[in-house]
GROMACS .gro file of C-alpha atoms in nm:
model
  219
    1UNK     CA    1  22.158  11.237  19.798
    2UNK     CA    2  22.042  11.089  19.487
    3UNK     CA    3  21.836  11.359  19.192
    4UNK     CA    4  21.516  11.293  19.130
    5UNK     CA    5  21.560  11.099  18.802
    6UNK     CA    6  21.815  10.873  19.024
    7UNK     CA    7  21.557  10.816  19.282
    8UNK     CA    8  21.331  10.706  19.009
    9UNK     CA    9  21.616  10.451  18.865
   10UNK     CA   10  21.675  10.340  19.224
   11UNK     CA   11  21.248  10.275  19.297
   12UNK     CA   12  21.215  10.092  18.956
   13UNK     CA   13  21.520   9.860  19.047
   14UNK     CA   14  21.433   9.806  19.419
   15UNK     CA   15  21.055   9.707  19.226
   16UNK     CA   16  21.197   9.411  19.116
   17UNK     CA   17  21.371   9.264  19.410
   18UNK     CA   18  21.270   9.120  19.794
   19UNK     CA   19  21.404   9.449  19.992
   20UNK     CA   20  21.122   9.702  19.795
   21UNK     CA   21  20.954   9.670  20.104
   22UNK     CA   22  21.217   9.785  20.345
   23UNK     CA   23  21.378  10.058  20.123
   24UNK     CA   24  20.991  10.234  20.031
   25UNK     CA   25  20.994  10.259  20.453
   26UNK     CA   26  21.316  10.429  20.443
   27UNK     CA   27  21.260  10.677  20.152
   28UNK     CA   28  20.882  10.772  20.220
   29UNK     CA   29  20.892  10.748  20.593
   30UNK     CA   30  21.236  10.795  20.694
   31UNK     CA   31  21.265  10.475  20.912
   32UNK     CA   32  21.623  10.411  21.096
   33UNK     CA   33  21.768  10.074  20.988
   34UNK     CA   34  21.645   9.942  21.325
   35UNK     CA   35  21.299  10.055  21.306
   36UNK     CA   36  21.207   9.903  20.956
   37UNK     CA   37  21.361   9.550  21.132
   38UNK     CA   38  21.163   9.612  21.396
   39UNK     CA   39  20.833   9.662  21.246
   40UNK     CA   40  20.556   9.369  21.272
   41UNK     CA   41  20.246   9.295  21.061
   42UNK     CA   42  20.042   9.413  21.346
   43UNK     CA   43  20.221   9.757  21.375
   44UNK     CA   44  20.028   9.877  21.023
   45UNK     CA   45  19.649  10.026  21.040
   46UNK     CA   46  19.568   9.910  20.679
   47UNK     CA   47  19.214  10.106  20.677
   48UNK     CA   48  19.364  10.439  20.796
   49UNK     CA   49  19.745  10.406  20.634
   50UNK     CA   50  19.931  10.406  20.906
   51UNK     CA   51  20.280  10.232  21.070
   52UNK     CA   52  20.319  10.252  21.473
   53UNK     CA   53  20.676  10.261  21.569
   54UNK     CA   54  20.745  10.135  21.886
   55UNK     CA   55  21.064   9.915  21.877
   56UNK     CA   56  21.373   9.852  21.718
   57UNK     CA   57  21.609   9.578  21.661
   58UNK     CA   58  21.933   9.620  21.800
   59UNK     CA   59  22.307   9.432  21.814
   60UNK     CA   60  22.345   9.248  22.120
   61UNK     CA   61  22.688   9.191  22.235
   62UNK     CA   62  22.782   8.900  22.460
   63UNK     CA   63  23.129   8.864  22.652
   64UNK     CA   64  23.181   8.650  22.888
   65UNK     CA   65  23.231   8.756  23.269
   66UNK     CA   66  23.561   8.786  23.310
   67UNK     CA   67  23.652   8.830  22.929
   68UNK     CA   68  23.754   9.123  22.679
   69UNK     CA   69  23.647   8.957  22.356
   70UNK     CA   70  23.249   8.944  22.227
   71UNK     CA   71  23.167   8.599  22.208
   72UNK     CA   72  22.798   8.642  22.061
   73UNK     CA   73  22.663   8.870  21.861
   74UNK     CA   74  22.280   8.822  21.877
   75UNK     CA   75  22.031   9.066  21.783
   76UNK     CA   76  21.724   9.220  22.026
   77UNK     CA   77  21.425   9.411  22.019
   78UNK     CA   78  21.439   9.749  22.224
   79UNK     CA   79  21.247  10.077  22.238
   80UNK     CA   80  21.300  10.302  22.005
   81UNK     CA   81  21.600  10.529  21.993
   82UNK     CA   82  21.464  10.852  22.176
   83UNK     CA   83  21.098  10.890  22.394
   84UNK     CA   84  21.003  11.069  22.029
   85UNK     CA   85  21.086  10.776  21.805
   86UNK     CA   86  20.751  10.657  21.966
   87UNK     CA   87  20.550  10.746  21.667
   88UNK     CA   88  20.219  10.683  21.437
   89UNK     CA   89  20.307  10.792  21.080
   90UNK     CA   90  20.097  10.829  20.806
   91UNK     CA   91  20.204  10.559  20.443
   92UNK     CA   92  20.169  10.576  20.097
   93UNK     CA   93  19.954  10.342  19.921
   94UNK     CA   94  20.231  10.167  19.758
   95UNK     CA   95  20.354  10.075  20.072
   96UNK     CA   96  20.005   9.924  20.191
   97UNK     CA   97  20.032   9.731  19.835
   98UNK     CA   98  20.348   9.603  19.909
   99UNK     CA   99  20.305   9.526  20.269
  100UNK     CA  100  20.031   9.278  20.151
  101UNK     CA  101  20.234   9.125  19.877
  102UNK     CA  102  20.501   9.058  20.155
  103UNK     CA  103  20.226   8.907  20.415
  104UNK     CA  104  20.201   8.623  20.127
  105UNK     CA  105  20.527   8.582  20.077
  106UNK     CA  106  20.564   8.508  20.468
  107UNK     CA  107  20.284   8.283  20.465
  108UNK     CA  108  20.437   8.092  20.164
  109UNK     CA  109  20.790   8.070  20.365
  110UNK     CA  110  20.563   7.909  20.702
  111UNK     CA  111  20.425   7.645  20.487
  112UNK     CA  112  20.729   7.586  20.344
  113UNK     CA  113  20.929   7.566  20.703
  114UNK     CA  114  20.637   7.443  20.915
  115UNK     CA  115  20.739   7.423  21.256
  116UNK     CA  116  21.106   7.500  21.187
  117UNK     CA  117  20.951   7.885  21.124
  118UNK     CA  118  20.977   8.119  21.386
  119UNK     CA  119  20.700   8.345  21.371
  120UNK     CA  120  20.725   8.697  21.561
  121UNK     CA  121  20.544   8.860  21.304
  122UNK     CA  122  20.772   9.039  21.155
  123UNK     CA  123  20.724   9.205  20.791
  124UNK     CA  124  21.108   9.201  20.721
  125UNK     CA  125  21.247   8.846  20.784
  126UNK     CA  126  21.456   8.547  20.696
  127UNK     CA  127  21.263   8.200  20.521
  128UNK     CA  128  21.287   8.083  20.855
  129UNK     CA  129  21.105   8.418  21.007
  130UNK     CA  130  21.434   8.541  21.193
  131UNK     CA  131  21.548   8.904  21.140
  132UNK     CA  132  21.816   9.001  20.933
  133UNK     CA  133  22.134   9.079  20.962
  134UNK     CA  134  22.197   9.394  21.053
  135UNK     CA  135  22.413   9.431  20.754
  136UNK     CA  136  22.182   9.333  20.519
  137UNK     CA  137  21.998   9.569  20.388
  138UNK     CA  138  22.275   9.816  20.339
  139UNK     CA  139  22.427   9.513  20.137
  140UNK     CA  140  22.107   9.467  19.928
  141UNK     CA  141  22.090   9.866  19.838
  142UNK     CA  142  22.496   9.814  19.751
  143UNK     CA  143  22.376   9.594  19.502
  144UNK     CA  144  22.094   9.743  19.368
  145UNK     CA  145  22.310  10.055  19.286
  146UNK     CA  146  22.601   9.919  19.182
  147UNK     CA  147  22.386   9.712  18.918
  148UNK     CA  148  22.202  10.023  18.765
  149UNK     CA  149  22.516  10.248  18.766
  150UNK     CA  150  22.372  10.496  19.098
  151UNK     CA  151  22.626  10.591  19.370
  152UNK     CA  152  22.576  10.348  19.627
  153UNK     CA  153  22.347  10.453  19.906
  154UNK     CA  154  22.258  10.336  20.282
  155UNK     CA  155  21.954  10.298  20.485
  156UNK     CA  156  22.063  10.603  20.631
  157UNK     CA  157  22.097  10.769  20.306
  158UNK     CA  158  21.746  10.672  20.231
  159UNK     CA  159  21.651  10.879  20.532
  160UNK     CA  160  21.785  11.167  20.484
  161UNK     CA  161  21.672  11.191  20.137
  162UNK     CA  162  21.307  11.122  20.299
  163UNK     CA  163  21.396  11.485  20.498
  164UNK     CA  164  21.601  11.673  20.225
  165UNK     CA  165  21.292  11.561  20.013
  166UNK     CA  166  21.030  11.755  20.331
  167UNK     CA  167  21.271  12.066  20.353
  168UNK     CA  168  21.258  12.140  19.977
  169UNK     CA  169  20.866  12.082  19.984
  170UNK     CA  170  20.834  12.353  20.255
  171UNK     CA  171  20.727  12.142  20.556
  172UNK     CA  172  20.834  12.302  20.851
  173UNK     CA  173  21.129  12.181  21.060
  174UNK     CA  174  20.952  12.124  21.375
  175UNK     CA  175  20.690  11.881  21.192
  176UNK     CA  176  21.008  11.710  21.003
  177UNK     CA  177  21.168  11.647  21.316
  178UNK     CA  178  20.873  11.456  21.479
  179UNK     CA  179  20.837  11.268  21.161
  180UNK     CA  180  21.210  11.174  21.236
  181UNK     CA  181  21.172  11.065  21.598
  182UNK     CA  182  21.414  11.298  21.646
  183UNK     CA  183  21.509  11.368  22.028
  184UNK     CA  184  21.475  11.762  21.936
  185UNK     CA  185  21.386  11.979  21.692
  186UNK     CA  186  21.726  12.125  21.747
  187UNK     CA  187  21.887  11.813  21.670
  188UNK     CA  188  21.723  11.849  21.326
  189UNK     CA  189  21.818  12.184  21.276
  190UNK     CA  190  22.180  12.053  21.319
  191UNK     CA  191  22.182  11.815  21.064
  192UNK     CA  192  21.961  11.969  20.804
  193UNK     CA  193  22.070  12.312  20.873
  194UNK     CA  194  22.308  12.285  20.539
  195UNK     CA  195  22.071  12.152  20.289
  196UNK     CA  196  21.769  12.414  20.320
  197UNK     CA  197  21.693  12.616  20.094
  198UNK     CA  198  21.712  12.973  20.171
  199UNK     CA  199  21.897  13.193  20.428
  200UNK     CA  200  21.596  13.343  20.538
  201UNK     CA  201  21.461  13.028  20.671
  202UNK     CA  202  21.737  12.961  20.876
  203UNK     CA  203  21.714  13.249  21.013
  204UNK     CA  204  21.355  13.292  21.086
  205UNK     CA  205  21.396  12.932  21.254
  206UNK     CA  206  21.655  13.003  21.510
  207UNK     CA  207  21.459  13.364  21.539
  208UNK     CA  208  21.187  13.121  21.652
  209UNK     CA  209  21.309  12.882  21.811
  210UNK     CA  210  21.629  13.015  22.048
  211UNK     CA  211  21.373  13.253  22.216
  212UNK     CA  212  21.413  13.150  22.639
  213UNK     CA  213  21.086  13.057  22.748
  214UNK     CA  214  20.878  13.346  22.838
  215UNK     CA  215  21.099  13.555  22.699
  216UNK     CA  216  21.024  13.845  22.423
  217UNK     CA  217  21.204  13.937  22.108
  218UNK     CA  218  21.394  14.282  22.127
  219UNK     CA  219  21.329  14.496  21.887
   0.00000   0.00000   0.00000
C-alpha cells in the first residue's frame, strides 16, 4: 500500500500518460482488472456520476478436442465475478473529466482506422478499438512506478488501497464490501481484517455479524 504522499506521486505521473483513466477506476472505485476492461461508454450516467458494472473481460482458453496444450488465448466478456459485482457506484468528477477526454481520443483513433476499427464501445481500448491485453495495465503501472522511484504496484494493489483508504475513513465494512462486489461481507472481513484500525472494531464486527439468525446475544 502506497502513503499518501506516494499516492499523490503515483496520480500526478499516471496524469500524464494514456492509462489515467483505468488506474483513477481502480484507486477511487476499486474496480477488478476485468471490470475496468469491461466497462463501455454507455455504462457511465454522466448527469448523476455514476459507472454500472455489469461485465467483465475474461481469458479465454482454447484447446483443441482431443489436445492438452491451449492453442488460443482470446479474451471474452462475462458477468461479473459474484451476483454482487452487479453494481451502480457513485465517481468522482475527475473521473467524469477524464472519461470525456478519452471519448475523443476514441473518436480520433475511428477516424484514423475507419472501417478497420472495431467499435464495442469500450472506454479502455486498443487504436483499433480491441481490448487490451490482460497484462497490460499491470505493465503500464510497472512503468509508471519504476520511473518515479514508487514500489511497483498492480491493479489489484490499486484496489485494495481504494478499501484500506474506506476502513481508515470509518465507512463501515458491510457498505465497503458492496462497494467491492464482494460475494460476502465476510469475505471482506477476511481480507481486511488485518489492516483496520482498532481492536474494538473487529470485535464489535464479528459481535455483529456471527450472531445465527434469530438468535440473541448472551449476556
Amino acid at each position: 500500500i502506497l502513503s499518501r504522499e506516494k499516492i499523490k506521486v503515483l496520480l500526478q505521473a499516471a496524469s500524464k500518460d494514456n492509462w489515467y483513466l483505468e488506474i483513477l477506476l481502480g484507486l477511487f472505485c476499486g474496480l477488478r482488472k476485468g471490470e475496468i476492461y469491461g466497462l463501455k461508454f454507455s455504462d457511465f450516467d454522466v448527469e448523476h456520476k455514476t459507472v454500472a458494472i455489469s461485465r467483465q473481460i475474461v481469458a479465454n482458453p482454447i484447446i483443441r478436442e482431443g489436445g492438452s496444450k491451449i492453442e488460443e488465448n482470446t479474451l471474452i466478456e462475462r458477468d461479473p465475478k459474484t451476483p454482487n459485482s452487479f453494481r451502480v457506484l457513485r465517481v468522482p468528477e475527475v473521473i467524469i473529466t477524464e472519461l470525456e477526454n478519452r471519448k475523443a481520443l476514441v473518436n480520433l483513433y475511428k477516424e484514423k482506422e475507419q472501417e478497420n476499427f472495431v467499435d464495442k464501445g469500450y472506454i479502455s481500448c486498443q487504436s483499433n478499438g480491441k481490448v487490451h491485453s490482460l497484462s497490460a495495465m499491470n505493465n503500464a503501472l510497472r512503468r509508471i512506478c519504476v520511473k518515479n522511484n514508487l514500489p511497483v504496484i498492480s491493479v489489484h494493489g490499486l484496489r485494495h488501497m481504494f478499501a484500506t483508504i474506506l476502513i481508515e475513513q470509518g465507512v463501515p465494512l458491510a457498505k465497503i464490501s458492496g462497494l467491492l462486489g464482494h460475494s460476502s461481507v465476510n469475505t471482506t472481513f477476511e481480507y481486511y481484517c488485518d489492516v483496520m484500525d482498532e481492536k474494538e472494531k473487529i470485535i464489535a464486527f464479528m459481535n455483529d455479524t456471527f450472531i445465527p439468525e434469530g438468535g440473541e446475544r448472551r449476556a
